[in-house]
Amino acid sequence: MAERRKTDTKAMTQPRYTGIPTFMRVPLAGEDWSGIDIGLIGVPYDGGVTNRAGARHGPREIRNQSSFMRTIHHVTRVNPYDLVSVADLGDVLFTKLLQHPGALDEIETVFAKIKGHGITPLTAGGDHTISLPILRALAKDRPVGMIHIDAHTDTWQMFQGSKFSHGSPFRNATEEGLLDPKRVIQIGIRGAQTTADGWDFSQKSGMRVVFMEEFAEIGVDAVIQEARRVVGDGPVYLSFDVDGLDPIYTPGTGTPEIGGITTLEAQKLLRGLRNLDYVGADVVEVAPPFDPTGNTALVAATLMYEILCLLAERIDSRR
Amino acid sequence: MAERRKTDTKAMTQPRYTGIPTFMRVPLAGEDWSGIDIGLIGVPYDGGVTNRAGARHGPREIRNQSSFMRTIHHVTRVNPYDLVSVADLGDVLFTKLLQHPGALDEIETVFAKIKGHGITPLTAGGDHTISLPILRALAKDRPVGMIHIDAHTDTWQMFQGSKFSHGSPFRNATEEGLLDPKRVIQIGIRGAQTTADGWDFSQKSGMRVVFMEEFAEIGVDAVIQEARRVVGDGPVYLSFDVDGLDPIYTPGTGTPEIGGITTLEAQKLLRGLRNLDYVGADVVEVAPPFDPTGNTALVAATLMYEILCLLAERIDSRR
Amino acid sequence: MAERRKTDTKAMTQPRYTGIPTFMRVPLAGEDWSGIDIGLIGVPYDGGVTNRAGARHGPREIRNQSSFMRTIHHVTRVNPYDLVSVADLGDVLFTKLLQHPGALDEIETVFAKIKGHGITPLTAGGDHTISLPILRALAKDRPVGMIHIDAHTDTWQMFQGSKFSHGSPFRNATEEGLLDPKRVIQIGIRGAQTTADGWDFSQKSGMRVVFMEEFAEIGVDAVIQEARRVVGDGPVYLSFDVDGLDPIYTPGTGTPEIGGITTLEAQKLLRGLRNLDYVGADVVEVAPPFDPTGNTALVAATLMYEILCLLAERIDSRR
Amino acid sequence: MAERRKTDTKAMTQPRYTGIPTFMRVPLAGEDWSGIDIGLIGVPYDGGVTNRAGARHGPREIRNQSSFMRTIHHVTRVNPYDLVSVADLGDVLFTKLLQHPGALDEIETVFAKIKGHGITPLTAGGDHTISLPILRALAKDRPVGMIHIDAHTDTWQMFQGSKFSHGSPFRNATEEGLLDPKRVIQIGIRGAQTTADGWDFSQKSGMRVVFMEEFAEIGVDAVIQEARRVVGDGPVYLSFDVDGLDPIYTPGTGTPEIGGITTLEAQKLLRGLRNLDYVGADVVEVAPPFDPTGNTALVAATLMYEILCLLAERIDSRR
Amino acid sequence: MAERRKTDTKAMTQPRYTGIPTFMRVPLAGEDWSGIDIGLIGVPYDGGVTNRAGARHGPREIRNQSSFMRTIHHVTRVNPYDLVSVADLGDVLFTKLLQHPGALDEIETVFAKIKGHGITPLTAGGDHTISLPILRALAKDRPVGMIHIDAHTDTWQMFQGSKFSHGSPFRNATEEGLLDPKRVIQIGIRGAQTTADGWDFSQKSGMRVVFMEEFAEIGVDAVIQEARRVVGDGPVYLSFDVDGLDPIYTPGTGTPEIGGITTLEAQKLLRGLRNLDYVGADVVEVAPPFDPTGNTALVAATLMYEILCLLAERIDSRR
Amino acid sequence: MAERRKTDTKAMTQPRYTGIPTFMRVPLAGEDWSGIDIGLIGVPYDGGVTNRAGARHGPREIRNQSSFMRTIHHVTRVNPYDLVSVADLGDVLFTKLLQHPGALDEIETVFAKIKGHGITPLTAGGDHTISLPILRALAKDRPVGMIHIDAHTDTWQMFQGSKFSHGSPFRNATEEGLLDPKRVIQIGIRGAQTTADGWDFSQKSGMRVVFMEEFAEIGVDAVIQEARRVVGDGPVYLSFDVDGLDPIYTPGTGTPEIGGITTLEAQKLLRGLRNLDYVGADVVEVAPPFDPTGNTALVAATLMYEILCLLAERIDSRR
């Protein structure tokens, strides 16, 4: 059993409006990434959105609101910082931002490096396009399962002649062999569409699609059981698009759909997903320009904290 | 069986922020209204409000947000544009806006013309006062039933010495023989009042009043059954005041009341009301100046889409 | 049986945007406080906040939004103004605002005067620090019970070296013998903390802590029963921190925590707490600078109206 | 020489966010209006607007922001409260708000009463329609001159078939013999129009129209001289429409026109108009729903303070 | 001399909040573009921004605010709609939005078509990248001069490895022979830069760069003379980036720089540029997500109206 | 002549929305402060405000907006980062925030340390109270002169019984011998006051008070000459309260006063103050909760950049 590496939490005891806002106020990693268990990282990219841009500002504002976060989980009493070493890896830096989808390669490179260091990444987007290059890095060796909370299946074929938009990451990931669709569950899906193409792809490829109406009908506990059944014991990625929530919680997003999940349901759902074999996770589609109260970023930061607890427990249990 | 007239949906495939915002991006009707099954129309009038004005701006902002809407319903898989011909009839134009309640006559004239063309109107308000002249046109020949979602019964007697305000349309409509109160159900009613006059009128005249607390107690499914029982097979009008929803969904309204219906409940409710004999419908009281995120208008547009599906299915089933 | 003293409600029949905004548009008390049953009072003080200030502006904005309130409760049909004499006592005025915690003494002095007049106070904060001097005045003679709705137990020990912050009023009140912890229930508690100190104090001292997850699990009716059981027949104070609600209802607050109570639940909860022996109540932590739509203050005003009905009924029943 | 009646300014020394917001925190007048020199009054009416409503909320929000005001003018060192007795007369109350233009009669009645008490009114609108009934009361006996700051001449003929809108008060006032057009100056006029009717009426009737371009060309000092020349020694009314200012200062207004007057220019202008024979004044067209920062109301309150100094000095000098 | 073709202005007489918002409420062009003198067109594209996106929403919101515009200019008394035929050409539609800079070709194609119809385009952006494909269409045959109002010279070389961003259109246009740099004037330039590359290119290529400080020093009249001198009698394009104005006027833009031009100065400047040989014009960089009051779009719409008058007079004078 | 120490500006070339927001994106100083010429530092404290709080959030939001800043000044072509070593020293951390004015001692301690390292501090407030402890550290050895831009003289005696508020720092500093009032100039003063006490103190003690009206009258160039004359060659502190600017530029502040300085004037003023003997500087009173567009913080960041150039040039010239 390896020894635990803890996280310095001194900054978290200061008033929340003070100091430099790293994610959760964990230490900012320097050049040397050794000894880090979980890396919090921003991907300020929204070159794949089909409607309102703004998710490029997501990482910065999530960092800002994440100063509200603290250490000990009030339900599980887990303090993730006692279990593992968490660092803010900064943002993915780009050298060819205007060359979509080429910029996706730059994201992949960074996550390959993260994987190379044995770090589990917890990412703040950015639009949902970024999950594809992340999976290209993390699932390079074998397909992974996925728990995907979203209003949209993101398995559509084309947007404006491009295969690479925030409507298609998981179709591409499936077709590239990065996802095992039989081990994918999509939760909270809703909203009219111009074609049924994406819904059909998800269902025909074997993904379990929990439309919002089924979610409301069967309740969170049943959805948790279904999610655990679908993903099983294998490696799994968790992808949380904040538009899976109702836009009253997360108005700051590009393609809101009314009639969504509540934050209380989302928290319960996440807490029901302890001890899965996570290879990484992301919270995406936070677009601060459409978020006058900052609540969207606060919600995203809190979801990241909940997921951080999941990742930390898992890593700790494996030592 | 008459042949279907479909709707041109080409504009709906463009990015949502582009183009001239007609309702749902359906074609704008010109002078000739023949061949239109459902007319989407704006009534930019708020001369009857008792508190905050702003619903005059409702049609324009609902049109703006309605570009988020698409075609195929994710639950029913109905595409209303495949079933019927839908057009944007533009706004009611006024020549005597400052002569309340005379302006109401101008509204009535337009809806009489709509009825004359055999068009089923789906209206974006405007304040709730407008439902009276609409009913005067649509229910001229015989009283109709009504499904009415709202925080207020709108059956009050007088405001500032006037019978014609947004607090009284359905009292007037009942007294004028346009509504059959035995076939009226009012859903979501709540909030303190200065007199019990309106509540009493509704209940004494035979309307079924579902106060919010009963709504929460018995649940949406039971309310749907009750609504279907009350309105039966006869002609029915659907009137949705967005203040029936909780103000977290629709802050942009004139007289918000906390503790209201959720959008998910409202969507379920509407989907439970398929195949009634609709003569028309409205969504009213959207006041954009009080709606910093635009969510109120987005909700209203989505409700209009849901209702559009109801109207389209009904028309199609009757051919 | 004493004769009822009614409240002049004439101002409440005017349009809501007119006139000088006293709380609920009740008469503003002058120098003479005799004959007042319930005093609505503002405490514009936020010198004890640990994060975002702004609750100093709470009383003014709650007064502003309280013009939306009316007279007859739609569920109970109680009109509190027919039962008792309600007046706006104005704001606590300060002479040493910058001398925290000395300013708390000035609050205590005013509430001692209120108590001396036999007036039951219903207070609009201000941050939660103010409940301590209020209890020092009202519970001077014997400890009272408390129904406390909040995201936080507010029983923490120290903040920045000070015992007197909005995180500690009820620890101090317990230690000062003002609260009987066995007769205290805390409802809606949630959110990570840096230490478990406050949670532990509450539970060890005998308070009944209903974490949010239990609240969601057992439902409002069970919580009502539990609250009535805990506080029993003795004197009880009601303290409602608006951050007990989900921040979608009350974004305008200093330390929001996602995943909270809904307003519909809060209203039901309050309506389940009729006929307890109230010595006073407060609604605190409304910070208007963070409340772009004004909904936070509208919610607070409506909660004050609900509580006013509780207090009025109780006073009336005792005559 | 009559003795001075001073104003109680005790409330103005409290922190600005505290207390009940009367205008400038002067005492609220009761039933008895004797002994008042200057009456601050709200007219919460916007039934005559042609575009965006919201000025009905003007008086309340101007009162709110006016708590920022203090006593001693930093240029003139005048303290108006030492010179005269100032009171808040409350709002004009209506009994037939929806009966435009009948509601104008209710305004006239109140101002006739004000005049009857020998009080000089300083009014917060409301839309500009209200200046007509005010002039009907104040200029009943003989026509008065006027200094009018505005983007629009407000001398247009008809809107939607009505002579009584916020585009026409001064045409009606001229035609009714309330204004002496030769003693009227209109300052800051600009913006395209659909007809030249209003501009032509002003100029043909003899009003001095200072378009914005002339204002910028000749400068404030020259405009002051011109204004003093035009109005001369006779009785004069001052009417300040906040849309005369550039919308960066006053975005919260119904019909903004870019390229307007700065506040610094407006303050200098007003300070150049000391010792005219004022019969009253108004500041109108503040529409808080369009004013996210509150700056519009703050500007209006500050203009009212500047005008109050003018009125107070004049009254004092005549004793 | 050709006969004038007038514009139907009937819609402009309706209340400004009503109807479908085309630019200025001029008729929406159908398939047939013959007989149109001036085409108002939107280019909802912001794929070239280097910082905050949002200009994709510019055309829609400028259309919305342009309903405030009317017909007769208050200084020149020109009514452009009496002189020429103006139509709204809709938005450029894209089929490859995510393929920057390929999407620029789609813009060029539309403007080539516009030019082919002999229509003078007045464009609402979109980010400043769009001026390059517009010039490629309009200046294909010979280089044109340009009057360019902006905080930035937009003659920088590269951004993130791309020649085509909103920082480079006029460097590319010069290098492609579309602009004659000797006939280009850039007005309002300011703000620190990371390299001097763009400033140097402008000055070395012969452009006249009026930095903001010179603008303030010499005044608008002198700048007008300089602009007329520089562009002379040849064909000229007018490009107005709203960040040339101070961000208090136009906060809704991607790269604001404080210390800019006032709207009154901008209006005077434009009015000094009558009767130049305009080949087209644009107003760009309006980003509504950063514009809470809508003033940015109102300013842009008013600038478009001012420019429309310039274009209409020129076309009329040439008949 | 000492060798120059340059600043690493690599981060400034990244897109402005990326990365961790230190001030200007300069390197964050660690424990070791040696080798730093200029220290950018935040003082997140607003315990001395008399009206609206919020300046505690100033440093964080100024850091955020300061990512808009770049390197080469467009007027002077100075690149401060080529001249000196600039670092972000982080925020002053507090251990007794609620013990006003004791917390001021904690500020003083940090600035004493800064001075000890030979670092020139450029501070982001925080309310104006913080200038007192800063001066206590920097002017400990001998009184300094001061250039003070503000709407208020901040030389008032008492607020709520306390000598230490944001209305009094410079009275205390004068009385404590930290300021030489003969070498102090106060610029932009305006707004009514409840007593003339502060104005009188400033003038009687020998400070040069440039009221706003004089500023507008004589112009920036004359004010620059006057400022240089007053402060002379001795050590001087520069204190910029953003409420010296008109609230259209800086609405996010605690005590706005209309009719203020423009940013263009402020920039010209600062550029006229090169090569004075600066001991430090601050920009204070940025209150983000009242700043919906972020412009206040953007202005503050730009002013800090302008001042940074002044400080850097001075330091460089002395080597």
PDB file of N, CA and C in Angstrom, chain E residues 121-123 128 131 135 144-149 170 187 236-241 269-270 273 276 278-283 303 306-308 310-311:
ATOM      1  N   PRO E 121     -23.701  47.997 -49.998  1.00  0.00           N
ATOM      2  CA  PRO E 121     -23.985  47.297 -48.743  1.00  0.00           C
ATOM      3  C   PRO E 121     -23.616  48.114 -47.519  1.00  0.00           C
ATOM      4  N   LEU E 122     -24.483  48.049 -46.548  1.00  0.00           N
ATOM      5  CA  LEU E 122     -24.211  48.602 -45.216  1.00  0.00           C
ATOM      6  C   LEU E 122     -24.379  47.429 -44.252  1.00  0.00           C
ATOM      7  N   THR E 123     -23.259  46.985 -43.687  1.00  0.00           N
ATOM      8  CA  THR E 123     -23.202  45.693 -43.004  1.00  0.00           C
ATOM      9  C   THR E 123     -23.158  45.856 -41.494  1.00  0.00           C
ATOM     10  N   HIS E 128     -14.415  41.983 -36.747  1.00  0.00           N
ATOM     11  CA  HIS E 128     -13.817  42.778 -37.808  1.00  0.00           C
ATOM     12  C   HIS E 128     -13.165  41.933 -38.902  1.00  0.00           C
ATOM     13  N   SER E 131     -14.517  42.277 -42.577  1.00  0.00           N
ATOM     14  CA  SER E 131     -14.258  43.362 -43.529  1.00  0.00           C
ATOM     15  C   SER E 131     -13.336  42.894 -44.660  1.00  0.00           C
ATOM     16  N   LEU E 135     -14.208  43.405 -48.531  1.00  0.00           N
ATOM     17  CA  LEU E 135     -13.340  44.174 -49.434  1.00  0.00           C
ATOM     18  C   LEU E 135     -12.904  43.338 -50.632  1.00  0.00           C
ATOM     19  N   VAL E 144      -9.326  50.501 -52.897  1.00  0.00           N
ATOM     20  CA  VAL E 144     -10.172  51.603 -52.418  1.00  0.00           C
ATOM     21  C   VAL E 144      -9.500  52.272 -51.232  1.00  0.00           C
ATOM     22  N   GLY E 145      -9.963  53.473 -50.924  1.00  0.00           N
ATOM     23  CA  GLY E 145      -9.550  54.135 -49.698  1.00  0.00           C
ATOM     24  C   GLY E 145     -10.437  53.690 -48.546  1.00  0.00           C
ATOM     25  N   MET E 146     -10.106  54.114 -47.344  1.00  0.00           N
ATOM     26  CA  MET E 146     -10.942  53.692 -46.212  1.00  0.00           C
ATOM     27  C   MET E 146     -10.877  54.699 -45.075  1.00  0.00           C
ATOM     28  N   ILE E 147     -12.037  54.958 -44.510  1.00  0.00           N
ATOM     29  CA  ILE E 147     -12.119  55.679 -43.246  1.00  0.00           C
ATOM     30  C   ILE E 147     -12.433  54.640 -42.189  1.00  0.00           C
ATOM     31  N   HIS E 148     -11.567  54.510 -41.232  1.00  0.00           N
ATOM     32  CA  HIS E 148     -11.605  53.397 -40.288  1.00  0.00           C
ATOM     33  C   HIS E 148     -11.581  53.948 -38.869  1.00  0.00           C
ATOM     34  N   ILE E 149     -12.691  53.791 -38.171  1.00  0.00           N
ATOM     35  CA  ILE E 149     -12.761  54.225 -36.772  1.00  0.00           C
ATOM     36  C   ILE E 149     -12.625  52.978 -35.902  1.00  0.00           C
ATOM     37  N   PHE E 170      -6.986  44.508 -42.228  1.00  0.00           N
ATOM     38  CA  PHE E 170      -6.542  45.593 -43.103  1.00  0.00           C
ATOM     39  C   PHE E 170      -5.077  45.439 -43.511  1.00  0.00           C
ATOM     40  N   ILE E 187      -8.740  56.098 -37.150  1.00  0.00           N
ATOM     41  CA  ILE E 187      -9.097  57.144 -36.181  1.00  0.00           C
ATOM     42  C   ILE E 187      -9.490  56.535 -34.838  1.00  0.00           C
ATOM     43  N   VAL E 236     -14.286  54.844 -51.660  1.00  0.00           N
ATOM     44  CA  VAL E 236     -13.894  54.723 -50.255  1.00  0.00           C
ATOM     45  C   VAL E 236     -14.859  53.807 -49.514  1.00  0.00           C
ATOM     46  N   TYR E 237     -14.284  53.061 -48.595  1.00  0.00           N
ATOM     47  CA  TYR E 237     -15.060  52.180 -47.726  1.00  0.00           C
ATOM     48  C   TYR E 237     -15.019  52.779 -46.327  1.00  0.00           C
ATOM     49  N   LEU E 238     -16.120  52.635 -45.597  1.00  0.00           N
ATOM     50  CA  LEU E 238     -16.182  53.160 -44.229  1.00  0.00           C
ATOM     51  C   LEU E 238     -16.341  51.975 -43.286  1.00  0.00           C
ATOM     52  N   SER E 239     -15.440  51.840 -42.316  1.00  0.00           N
ATOM     53  CA  SER E 239     -15.509  50.713 -41.389  1.00  0.00           C
ATOM     54  C   SER E 239     -15.478  51.243 -39.963  1.00  0.00           C
ATOM     55  N   PHE E 240     -16.544  50.950 -39.239  1.00  0.00           N
ATOM     56  CA  PHE E 240     -16.687  51.487 -37.883  1.00  0.00           C
ATOM     57  C   PHE E 240     -16.719  50.340 -36.893  1.00  0.00           C
ATOM     58  N   ASP E 241     -15.614  50.184 -36.162  1.00  0.00           N
ATOM     59  CA  ASP E 241     -15.560  49.213 -35.075  1.00  0.00           C
ATOM     60  C   ASP E 241     -16.042  49.932 -33.819  1.00  0.00           C
ATOM     61  N   LEU E 269     -18.452  63.552 -36.579  1.00  0.00           N
ATOM     62  CA  LEU E 269     -17.467  63.063 -37.548  1.00  0.00           C
ATOM     63  C   LEU E 269     -18.170  62.535 -38.802  1.00  0.00           C
ATOM     64  N   LEU E 270     -19.143  61.667 -38.603  1.00  0.00           N
ATOM     65  CA  LEU E 270     -19.836  61.079 -39.751  1.00  0.00           C
ATOM     66  C   LEU E 270     -20.538  62.154 -40.573  1.00  0.00           C
ATOM     67  N   LEU E 273     -18.631  63.818 -43.217  1.00  0.00           N
ATOM     68  CA  LEU E 273     -18.102  62.982 -44.295  1.00  0.00           C
ATOM     69  C   LEU E 273     -19.125  62.761 -45.397  1.00  0.00           C
ATOM     70  N   LEU E 276     -18.832  61.646 -50.039  1.00  0.00           N
ATOM     71  CA  LEU E 276     -17.660  60.896 -50.497  1.00  0.00           C
ATOM     72  C   LEU E 276     -18.158  59.748 -51.377  1.00  0.00           C
ATOM     73  N   TYR E 278     -18.676  56.510 -51.576  1.00  0.00           N
ATOM     74  CA  TYR E 278     -18.734  55.275 -50.784  1.00  0.00           C
ATOM     75  C   TYR E 278     -19.048  54.046 -51.639  1.00  0.00           C
ATOM     76  N   VAL E 279     -18.270  52.998 -51.414  1.00  0.00           N
ATOM     77  CA  VAL E 279     -18.593  51.718 -52.056  1.00  0.00           C
ATOM     78  C   VAL E 279     -19.276  50.771 -51.069  1.00  0.00           C
ATOM     79  N   GLY E 280     -19.319  51.150 -49.842  1.00  0.00           N
ATOM     80  CA  GLY E 280     -19.946  50.311 -48.826  1.00  0.00           C
ATOM     81  C   GLY E 280     -19.460  50.727 -47.451  1.00  0.00           C
ATOM     82  N   ALA E 281     -20.033  50.109 -46.437  1.00  0.00           N
ATOM     83  CA  ALA E 281     -19.669  50.471 -45.065  1.00  0.00           C
ATOM     84  C   ALA E 281     -20.056  49.332 -44.137  1.00  0.00           C
ATOM     85  N   ASP E 282     -19.411  49.309 -42.969  1.00  0.00           N
ATOM     86  CA  ASP E 282     -19.820  48.331 -41.963  1.00  0.00           C
ATOM     87  C   ASP E 282     -19.716  48.912 -40.563  1.00  0.00           C
ATOM     88  N   VAL E 283     -20.489  48.343 -39.670  1.00  0.00           N
ATOM     89  CA  VAL E 283     -20.409  48.626 -38.233  1.00  0.00           C
ATOM     90  C   VAL E 283     -20.222  47.266 -37.572  1.00  0.00           C
ATOM     91  N   LEU E 303     -25.536  54.648 -35.490  1.00  0.00           N
ATOM     92  CA  LEU E 303     -24.429  54.885 -36.418  1.00  0.00           C
ATOM     93  C   LEU E 303     -24.807  54.386 -37.816  1.00  0.00           C
ATOM     94  N   GLU E 306     -26.940  56.951 -39.386  1.00  0.00           N
ATOM     95  CA  GLU E 306     -26.143  58.097 -39.846  1.00  0.00           C
ATOM     96  C   GLU E 306     -25.429  57.762 -41.164  1.00  0.00           C
ATOM     97  N   ILE E 307     -24.863  56.563 -41.212  1.00  0.00           N
ATOM     98  CA  ILE E 307     -24.139  56.148 -42.422  1.00  0.00           C
ATOM     99  C   ILE E 307     -25.110  55.958 -43.584  1.00  0.00           C
ATOM    100  N   LEU E 308     -26.273  55.419 -43.266  1.00  0.00           N
ATOM    101  CA  LEU E 308     -27.302  55.256 -44.301  1.00  0.00           C
ATOM    102  C   LEU E 308     -27.617  56.590 -44.965  1.00  0.00           C
ATOM    103  N   LEU E 310     -25.582  59.088 -45.284  1.00  0.00           N
ATOM    104  CA  LEU E 310     -24.442  59.407 -46.147  1.00  0.00           C
ATOM    105  C   LEU E 310     -24.532  58.660 -47.479  1.00  0.00           C
ATOM    106  N   LEU E 311     -24.822  57.373 -47.393  1.00  0.00           N
ATOM    107  CA  LEU E 311     -24.883  56.553 -48.599  1.00  0.00           C
ATOM    108  C   LEU E 311     -26.040  57.000 -49.502  1.00  0.00           C
TER     109      LEU E 311
END
